[in-house]
XYZ file of C-alpha atoms in Angstrom:
467
model
C 4.134 -126.373 -155.882
C 4.687 -125.642 -152.329
C 1.180 -126.381 -151.128
C 2.429 -127.923 -147.813
C 4.641 -124.758 -147.025
C 1.881 -122.231 -148.329
C -1.054 -123.892 -146.914
C 0.374 -126.151 -143.998
C 1.453 -126.088 -140.458
C 5.208 -125.745 -141.360
C 4.435 -121.979 -141.444
C 2.848 -121.873 -138.039
C -0.674 -121.043 -138.843
C -2.877 -120.410 -135.974
C -6.653 -121.084 -135.949
C -8.524 -120.674 -132.763
C -11.268 -123.285 -133.336
C -8.746 -125.930 -134.350
C -6.555 -125.236 -131.315
C -9.810 -125.522 -129.054
C -10.223 -128.945 -130.846
C -6.732 -129.976 -129.611
C -5.304 -130.572 -132.946
C -3.418 -127.460 -133.707
C -0.757 -125.772 -131.720
C -0.892 -122.053 -131.969
C 2.213 -120.097 -132.372
C 2.210 -116.390 -132.049
C -1.744 -115.656 -132.531
C -2.410 -112.328 -134.141
C -4.295 -109.785 -131.778
C -8.095 -110.000 -132.115
C -9.705 -106.815 -133.273
C -13.305 -105.898 -132.136
C -15.949 -106.571 -134.468
C -18.470 -103.766 -135.568
C -22.165 -105.160 -136.325
C -23.065 -105.028 -139.895
C -26.119 -104.848 -141.797
C -26.411 -106.931 -144.892
C -28.967 -105.921 -147.671
C -30.385 -108.868 -149.652
C -30.735 -108.270 -153.233
C -31.382 -110.054 -156.494
C -28.984 -109.500 -159.458
C -29.384 -110.570 -163.111
C -28.075 -109.678 -166.379
C -31.288 -107.845 -167.291
C -31.669 -106.023 -163.914
C -28.184 -104.573 -162.962
C -29.424 -103.394 -159.596
C -26.795 -103.910 -156.858
C -26.406 -102.829 -153.157
C -25.699 -99.259 -152.174
C -22.048 -98.573 -152.657
C -20.100 -98.558 -149.398
C -19.060 -95.433 -147.582
C -15.542 -94.684 -148.691
C -12.964 -93.854 -146.138
C -11.494 -90.522 -146.215
C -8.095 -91.736 -147.463
C -9.612 -93.575 -150.443
C -10.071 -92.088 -153.906
C -13.412 -91.769 -155.415
C -14.515 -94.947 -157.751
C -13.020 -94.832 -161.058
C -14.222 -96.459 -164.331
C -12.494 -99.549 -165.410
C -14.082 -100.289 -168.553
C -11.260 -99.199 -170.812
C -8.927 -101.576 -172.656
C -6.239 -100.954 -170.004
C -8.650 -100.306 -166.945
C -7.306 -98.266 -163.862
C -8.471 -100.513 -160.828
C -9.510 -98.582 -157.928
C -6.912 -98.831 -155.142
C -9.558 -100.108 -152.778
C -9.443 -103.542 -154.473
C -6.095 -104.241 -152.843
C -8.001 -105.229 -149.713
C -10.810 -107.149 -151.160
C -10.708 -110.924 -152.011
C -12.699 -113.952 -153.548
C -13.307 -117.328 -152.314
C -14.974 -119.652 -155.034
C -16.761 -122.865 -154.707
C -15.975 -125.026 -157.586
C -18.759 -127.601 -158.471
C -21.691 -125.947 -159.577
C -20.075 -122.672 -159.701
C -17.130 -122.940 -162.122
C -18.403 -126.033 -163.845
C -21.225 -128.562 -163.738
C -20.067 -132.031 -164.229
C -17.716 -131.875 -167.081
C -19.174 -128.681 -168.684
C -17.657 -125.357 -167.755
C -19.740 -122.294 -166.870
C -19.578 -119.869 -169.790
C -17.207 -117.127 -169.070
C -15.605 -118.744 -166.015
C -12.324 -119.159 -167.284
C -12.166 -115.591 -168.726
C -13.317 -114.117 -165.551
C -10.595 -115.790 -163.718
C -8.031 -114.507 -166.136
C -9.320 -110.986 -165.638
C -9.278 -110.875 -161.948
C -5.783 -112.523 -162.124
C -4.567 -109.888 -164.367
C -5.824 -107.279 -161.928
C -3.790 -108.641 -158.962
C -6.975 -109.572 -157.111
C -6.848 -112.129 -154.235
C -8.724 -115.313 -154.554
C -8.914 -118.895 -153.552
C -11.032 -122.067 -154.490
C -12.629 -123.227 -151.422
C -14.480 -126.414 -152.291
C -16.026 -129.204 -150.303
C -14.432 -131.818 -152.689
C -11.574 -133.812 -151.657
C -10.066 -137.340 -151.479
C -7.243 -136.361 -153.576
C -4.295 -134.234 -153.649
C -4.650 -130.418 -154.024
C -2.706 -130.650 -157.259
C -4.873 -133.203 -158.668
C -7.876 -130.750 -158.088
C -6.047 -128.071 -159.911
C -5.402 -130.468 -162.817
C -9.079 -131.488 -162.874
C -10.124 -127.773 -162.690
C -7.633 -126.744 -165.315
C -8.964 -129.516 -167.895
C -12.720 -128.610 -167.205
C -12.436 -125.019 -167.697
C -9.691 -125.439 -170.692
C -7.148 -123.651 -168.869
C -3.828 -123.886 -170.381
C -1.844 -121.985 -167.791
C -2.889 -123.313 -164.328
C 0.388 -122.410 -162.624
C -0.548 -118.924 -163.399
C -4.496 -118.975 -162.636
C -4.506 -121.819 -160.117
C -1.408 -122.418 -158.283
C -1.639 -122.503 -154.599
C -5.214 -121.583 -154.506
C -7.208 -124.671 -154.052
C -8.443 -125.636 -150.605
C -9.995 -128.946 -150.398
C -12.383 -129.979 -147.332
C -9.580 -131.704 -145.569
C -6.662 -129.394 -146.563
C -6.928 -127.632 -143.211
C -5.464 -130.806 -141.540
C -2.114 -129.903 -143.129
C -1.989 -127.348 -140.149
C -2.735 -130.100 -137.527
C -0.082 -130.456 -134.473
C 2.827 -132.491 -135.559
C 2.264 -134.636 -132.279
C -0.850 -136.079 -133.560
C 0.773 -136.826 -136.963
C 4.050 -138.411 -135.755
C 2.693 -140.198 -132.734
C -0.839 -141.295 -133.448
C -2.608 -143.788 -135.762
C -5.335 -142.529 -138.016
C -8.058 -144.358 -140.007
C -8.823 -142.759 -143.211
C -11.615 -143.584 -145.465
C -12.588 -141.935 -148.968
C -13.661 -142.433 -152.273
C -10.262 -143.939 -153.186
C -9.004 -145.162 -149.817
C -5.451 -146.205 -151.052
C -5.030 -142.555 -152.525
C -6.386 -141.054 -149.373
C -3.707 -143.087 -147.300
C -1.020 -141.554 -149.409
C -2.462 -138.056 -149.210
C -2.606 -138.337 -145.406
C 0.851 -139.323 -145.271
C 1.846 -136.298 -147.638
C 0.010 -134.119 -145.056
C 2.429 -135.687 -142.287
C 0.356 -138.579 -140.947
C 3.029 -141.092 -140.292
C 0.652 -143.995 -139.378
C -2.377 -143.973 -141.644
C -4.490 -147.025 -142.128
C -7.742 -147.830 -144.446
C -10.452 -150.108 -143.737
C -9.068 -152.344 -146.249
C -5.735 -152.615 -144.590
C -7.523 -153.700 -141.388
C -9.642 -156.165 -143.363
C -6.623 -157.686 -144.814
C -4.978 -158.080 -141.347
C -8.108 -159.509 -140.166
C -10.453 -161.129 -142.464
C -13.114 -161.690 -139.528
C -13.781 -158.042 -139.154
C -16.243 -158.022 -142.261
C -17.972 -161.182 -143.277
C -18.492 -160.113 -147.060
C -15.786 -160.245 -149.597
C -17.157 -158.859 -152.790
C -14.902 -155.840 -153.015
C -11.795 -157.461 -151.903
C -10.577 -157.764 -155.437
C -11.435 -154.116 -156.648
C -12.195 -151.244 -154.089
C -10.193 -152.965 -151.345
C -7.510 -154.610 -153.246
C -4.816 -152.064 -152.500
C -3.573 -152.652 -149.065
C -0.471 -152.233 -146.917
C 0.854 -153.792 -143.712
C -0.255 -152.150 -140.411
C 2.253 -149.776 -139.245
C 4.939 -150.764 -136.526
C 3.999 -154.444 -137.036
C 0.470 -154.009 -135.310
C -2.185 -156.648 -135.372
C -5.707 -156.142 -136.090
C -6.566 -159.711 -134.397
C -4.694 -159.405 -131.189
C -7.690 -158.905 -129.037
C -9.062 -162.140 -127.917
C -11.385 -161.165 -124.890
C -13.143 -157.637 -125.814
C -13.627 -156.739 -121.989
C -10.135 -157.704 -120.849
C -7.752 -154.650 -120.190
C -4.666 -156.654 -120.679
C -4.099 -155.195 -124.011
C -1.495 -157.090 -126.023
C 1.632 -154.822 -127.094
C 0.872 -155.430 -130.782
C -2.840 -154.687 -130.812
C -3.707 -151.692 -133.197
C -5.021 -148.626 -131.673
C -6.797 -145.774 -133.691
C -6.339 -142.279 -132.357
C -8.273 -140.322 -135.059
C -11.120 -141.401 -137.579
C -10.772 -139.063 -140.848
C -13.780 -139.606 -143.233
C -12.587 -137.944 -146.417
C -15.275 -137.279 -149.023
C -17.596 -139.784 -150.409
C -16.780 -143.135 -149.040
C -17.734 -146.140 -151.540
C -18.180 -148.957 -149.209
C -20.499 -147.608 -146.759
C -21.307 -151.147 -145.017
C -17.514 -151.839 -144.269
C -16.736 -148.262 -143.259
C -19.696 -147.968 -140.847
C -18.904 -151.378 -139.254
C -15.244 -150.615 -138.523
C -16.151 -147.018 -137.334
C -18.740 -148.437 -134.951
C -16.243 -151.105 -133.516
C -13.838 -148.144 -132.880
C -16.584 -145.911 -131.310
C -17.647 -148.704 -128.823
C -14.201 -149.741 -128.206
C -11.879 -148.983 -125.206
C -9.388 -146.273 -125.951
C -9.676 -147.023 -129.593
C -8.188 -150.557 -129.378
C -9.916 -152.485 -132.183
C -11.664 -155.513 -130.776
C -12.293 -154.219 -127.485
C -15.648 -153.097 -125.831
C -15.827 -150.336 -123.392
C -17.602 -151.262 -120.042
C -18.923 -147.663 -119.967
C -21.273 -148.164 -122.830
C -24.827 -147.806 -121.622
C -23.860 -146.826 -118.243
C -26.900 -144.405 -117.257
C -24.956 -142.661 -114.670
C -22.548 -141.197 -117.122
C -22.794 -138.311 -119.574
C -24.650 -139.789 -122.874
C -24.945 -143.152 -120.896
C -21.298 -143.643 -121.362
C -21.173 -143.904 -125.058
C -17.914 -142.390 -126.508
C -17.077 -141.545 -122.961
C -13.858 -144.008 -122.888
C -11.118 -142.399 -124.829
C -12.452 -143.511 -128.420
C -10.928 -141.941 -131.160
C -12.508 -138.640 -132.601
C -14.405 -138.603 -135.822
C -13.665 -135.986 -138.474
C -16.019 -135.600 -141.389
C -14.388 -133.692 -144.115
C -17.637 -131.905 -145.287
C -21.436 -132.040 -144.315
C -22.806 -131.540 -147.963
C -25.801 -133.836 -148.202
C -25.997 -133.356 -151.936
C -23.865 -131.840 -154.788
C -24.743 -130.910 -158.459
C -23.740 -132.748 -161.431
C -25.046 -132.934 -165.121
C -27.771 -135.248 -163.758
C -31.086 -133.393 -163.249
C -31.297 -134.638 -159.651
C -28.652 -133.889 -157.218
C -26.272 -136.604 -155.965
C -25.669 -137.808 -152.387
C -22.326 -136.500 -151.006
C -20.334 -137.041 -147.795
C -23.117 -135.844 -145.742
C -25.389 -138.611 -146.594
C -22.869 -140.955 -145.365
C -22.722 -139.146 -142.161
C -26.624 -139.419 -141.810
C -26.277 -143.103 -142.440
C -23.817 -143.417 -139.558
C -25.875 -141.321 -137.497
C -28.743 -143.619 -137.958
C -26.942 -146.682 -137.194
C -25.472 -145.160 -134.118
C -28.830 -144.135 -132.896
C -29.983 -147.588 -133.178
C -26.977 -148.975 -131.318
C -27.430 -146.710 -128.445
C -31.151 -146.948 -128.586
C -31.271 -143.073 -129.028
C -29.477 -142.508 -125.682
C -26.697 -140.679 -127.222
C -26.116 -138.527 -130.334
C -23.087 -139.303 -132.532
C -20.208 -137.205 -131.340
C -18.101 -135.814 -134.454
C -16.168 -132.887 -135.671
C -16.639 -131.283 -139.048
C -14.410 -129.625 -141.664
C -15.237 -128.210 -144.936
C -17.999 -125.386 -145.496
C -19.852 -124.187 -143.407
C -17.393 -125.089 -140.592
C -15.427 -122.306 -138.846
C -12.257 -124.199 -139.093
C -12.384 -124.078 -142.981
C -13.251 -120.425 -143.152
C -10.440 -119.480 -140.541
C -7.978 -121.470 -142.713
C -9.127 -119.868 -145.846
C -9.028 -116.313 -144.431
C -5.573 -116.772 -143.132
C -4.401 -118.067 -146.704
C -5.916 -115.037 -148.214
C -4.172 -112.855 -145.459
C -0.787 -114.222 -146.135
C -1.429 -114.705 -149.819
C 1.644 -116.426 -151.480
C 0.207 -117.481 -154.764
C 2.266 -114.649 -156.542
C 5.400 -115.147 -154.310
C 8.323 -117.191 -156.118
C 8.685 -120.612 -154.582
C 12.210 -119.968 -153.552
C 11.173 -116.800 -151.290
C 8.352 -119.000 -149.763
C 10.786 -121.419 -148.473
C 12.606 -118.783 -146.739
C 9.743 -116.980 -145.174
C 5.984 -116.890 -144.898
C 4.436 -114.341 -147.229
C 3.795 -111.008 -145.064
C 0.183 -110.239 -144.029
C -1.747 -108.012 -146.239
C -4.957 -106.760 -144.479
C -8.319 -107.471 -145.906
C -11.554 -105.416 -145.594
C -14.171 -107.697 -147.688
C -14.100 -111.374 -148.961
C -16.794 -112.307 -151.366
C -17.724 -115.962 -151.069
C -19.419 -117.227 -154.199
C -21.346 -120.529 -154.101
C -24.133 -122.734 -155.132
C -25.114 -124.385 -151.908
C -26.934 -122.163 -149.235
C -26.222 -124.780 -146.704
C -22.640 -124.740 -147.109
C -21.232 -121.927 -149.078
C -23.730 -119.387 -147.976
C -24.341 -120.392 -144.331
C -20.418 -120.643 -143.784
C -19.882 -117.185 -145.232
C -22.723 -115.537 -143.176
C -21.817 -117.191 -139.904
C -18.009 -116.719 -139.990
C -16.709 -113.614 -138.017
C -13.224 -112.847 -139.088
C -10.955 -112.210 -136.047
C -9.619 -108.970 -137.763
C -13.031 -107.797 -138.508
C -12.910 -108.323 -142.131
C -16.397 -108.934 -143.660
C -17.404 -111.921 -145.576
C -20.303 -111.370 -148.085
C -22.140 -114.305 -149.660
C -23.033 -114.444 -153.583
C -25.480 -117.307 -154.505
C -25.309 -118.476 -158.250
C -28.407 -120.241 -159.910
C -25.976 -122.938 -161.747
C -25.763 -125.406 -159.142
C -27.422 -127.090 -155.981
C -29.877 -124.325 -155.274
C -33.077 -124.390 -157.576
C -36.151 -122.623 -156.356
C -39.183 -124.821 -156.071
C -42.707 -124.332 -154.972
C -41.942 -125.822 -151.455
C -38.877 -123.784 -151.048
C -38.913 -120.775 -153.127
C -36.207 -119.100 -151.367
C -32.843 -120.434 -149.979
C -32.837 -121.499 -146.174
C -29.683 -119.361 -145.660
C -30.013 -115.941 -147.318
C -27.210 -114.669 -149.395
C -26.180 -110.894 -149.774
C -27.052 -111.336 -153.447
C -28.533 -113.933 -155.882
C -27.132 -113.836 -159.401
C -27.265 -115.821 -162.649
C -23.793 -117.179 -162.532
C -20.260 -116.626 -161.264
C -19.603 -114.006 -163.957
C -22.340 -111.848 -162.694
C -21.395 -112.458 -159.148
C -17.929 -110.892 -159.707
C -19.572 -108.092 -161.731
C -21.936 -107.384 -158.920
C -19.191 -107.533 -156.318
C -16.709 -105.148 -158.126
C -19.649 -102.750 -158.654
C -20.286 -102.890 -155.082
C -16.740 -101.736 -154.325
C -17.689 -98.719 -156.527
C -16.094 -99.953 -159.781
C -17.939 -99.230 -163.052
C -17.588 -102.842 -164.641
C -19.477 -104.614 -167.070
C -19.721 -108.585 -167.909
C -18.272 -107.605 -171.492
C -15.120 -106.294 -169.808
C -14.799 -109.262 -167.445
C -15.212 -111.845 -169.976
C -14.003 -110.168 -173.145
C -11.692 -107.387 -172.217
C -14.006 -104.930 -173.945
């Protein structure tokens, strides 16, 4: 697999929002097309009521829609410029249970040559590990055919970060499995990646509790370049020892397990002088400065891989996600600053614009069907898009992100909300806060709706059974 080549900076990707954030160097940006306003008609779709949005007006150079319900369907050529982005948890499976028909649906759209990616807020592991997990849960025996180079995790866009940051800076990374996250960061190109456990092992006084040192925090590595986590004696001195560890970026990758340790160390870095662990900025609390001086002294940026407060499992009540950790960190920060300054952070994952830019570029330069040998020579050519359908279960991330994303080339992103995941109507909230283009029972119905919206006379039976 060539995930780093297809989805990474080595191919010179350019995302305006990441460039603005200072973590990506843009090379040869494509011209930006003007965006025409669009009107989205909200409809509900179910297996018993097959109403769908009015078919779009066909361009003069396009043929009229044709039926694709035969054994060997003739797909409308207009499908060449549409694509799909699938959320995973709550859309393709719940817990360990596959959504009925999801595997067959993927096989069908793959056979028809449609472009698609899996755009998930999951993370903390390698993209290949997610492919293996998805294949196992859906019972897919040919993941190279259906899934290869199509998985975009919440932190995958970091593959496209500027090499200068990766080679010259030191990042603190925390996740559900910090040791795995450290190795993944190195695979992304971050040459100096440390975990909270690494810092704790280097200075036992950082955290007074030792209950997880023989389990979660057991896997540790020496700090890079012989740096020390205990070199600072006077927190207010600016005579910084040469071996003092300095953190340049803080990467929170999916569902940290030890919130107490992680919040403590992140706090220490955010009140520090320029990210030197053990120092305290003299600007903290200075009312003459912006935000009373908090995070105004060269402290490291905080990157949160996704903002999902909850996610769907087989348990009847939604489970807390990375967004819950962020809310806890915000609460501590508010107490520390006495409400004088909001926590400054940057977010990836859905609904972040960074993530949708990245996914859109992957779909434009779709390389999943290009031989690896050819990908090593040149990036797959750009294939224009007219419309992308985002299929998700979370209105706050999937639907909001698709609705708010304005692709630079004018491609429309439509949102499809399924009833198999996070969103469940209640008396207090009968409608989703962020309105989708359509609400459907499951992912199969979502694809049926989308293809009908493109003018094709498809059925659920054809999509999952080939009839």
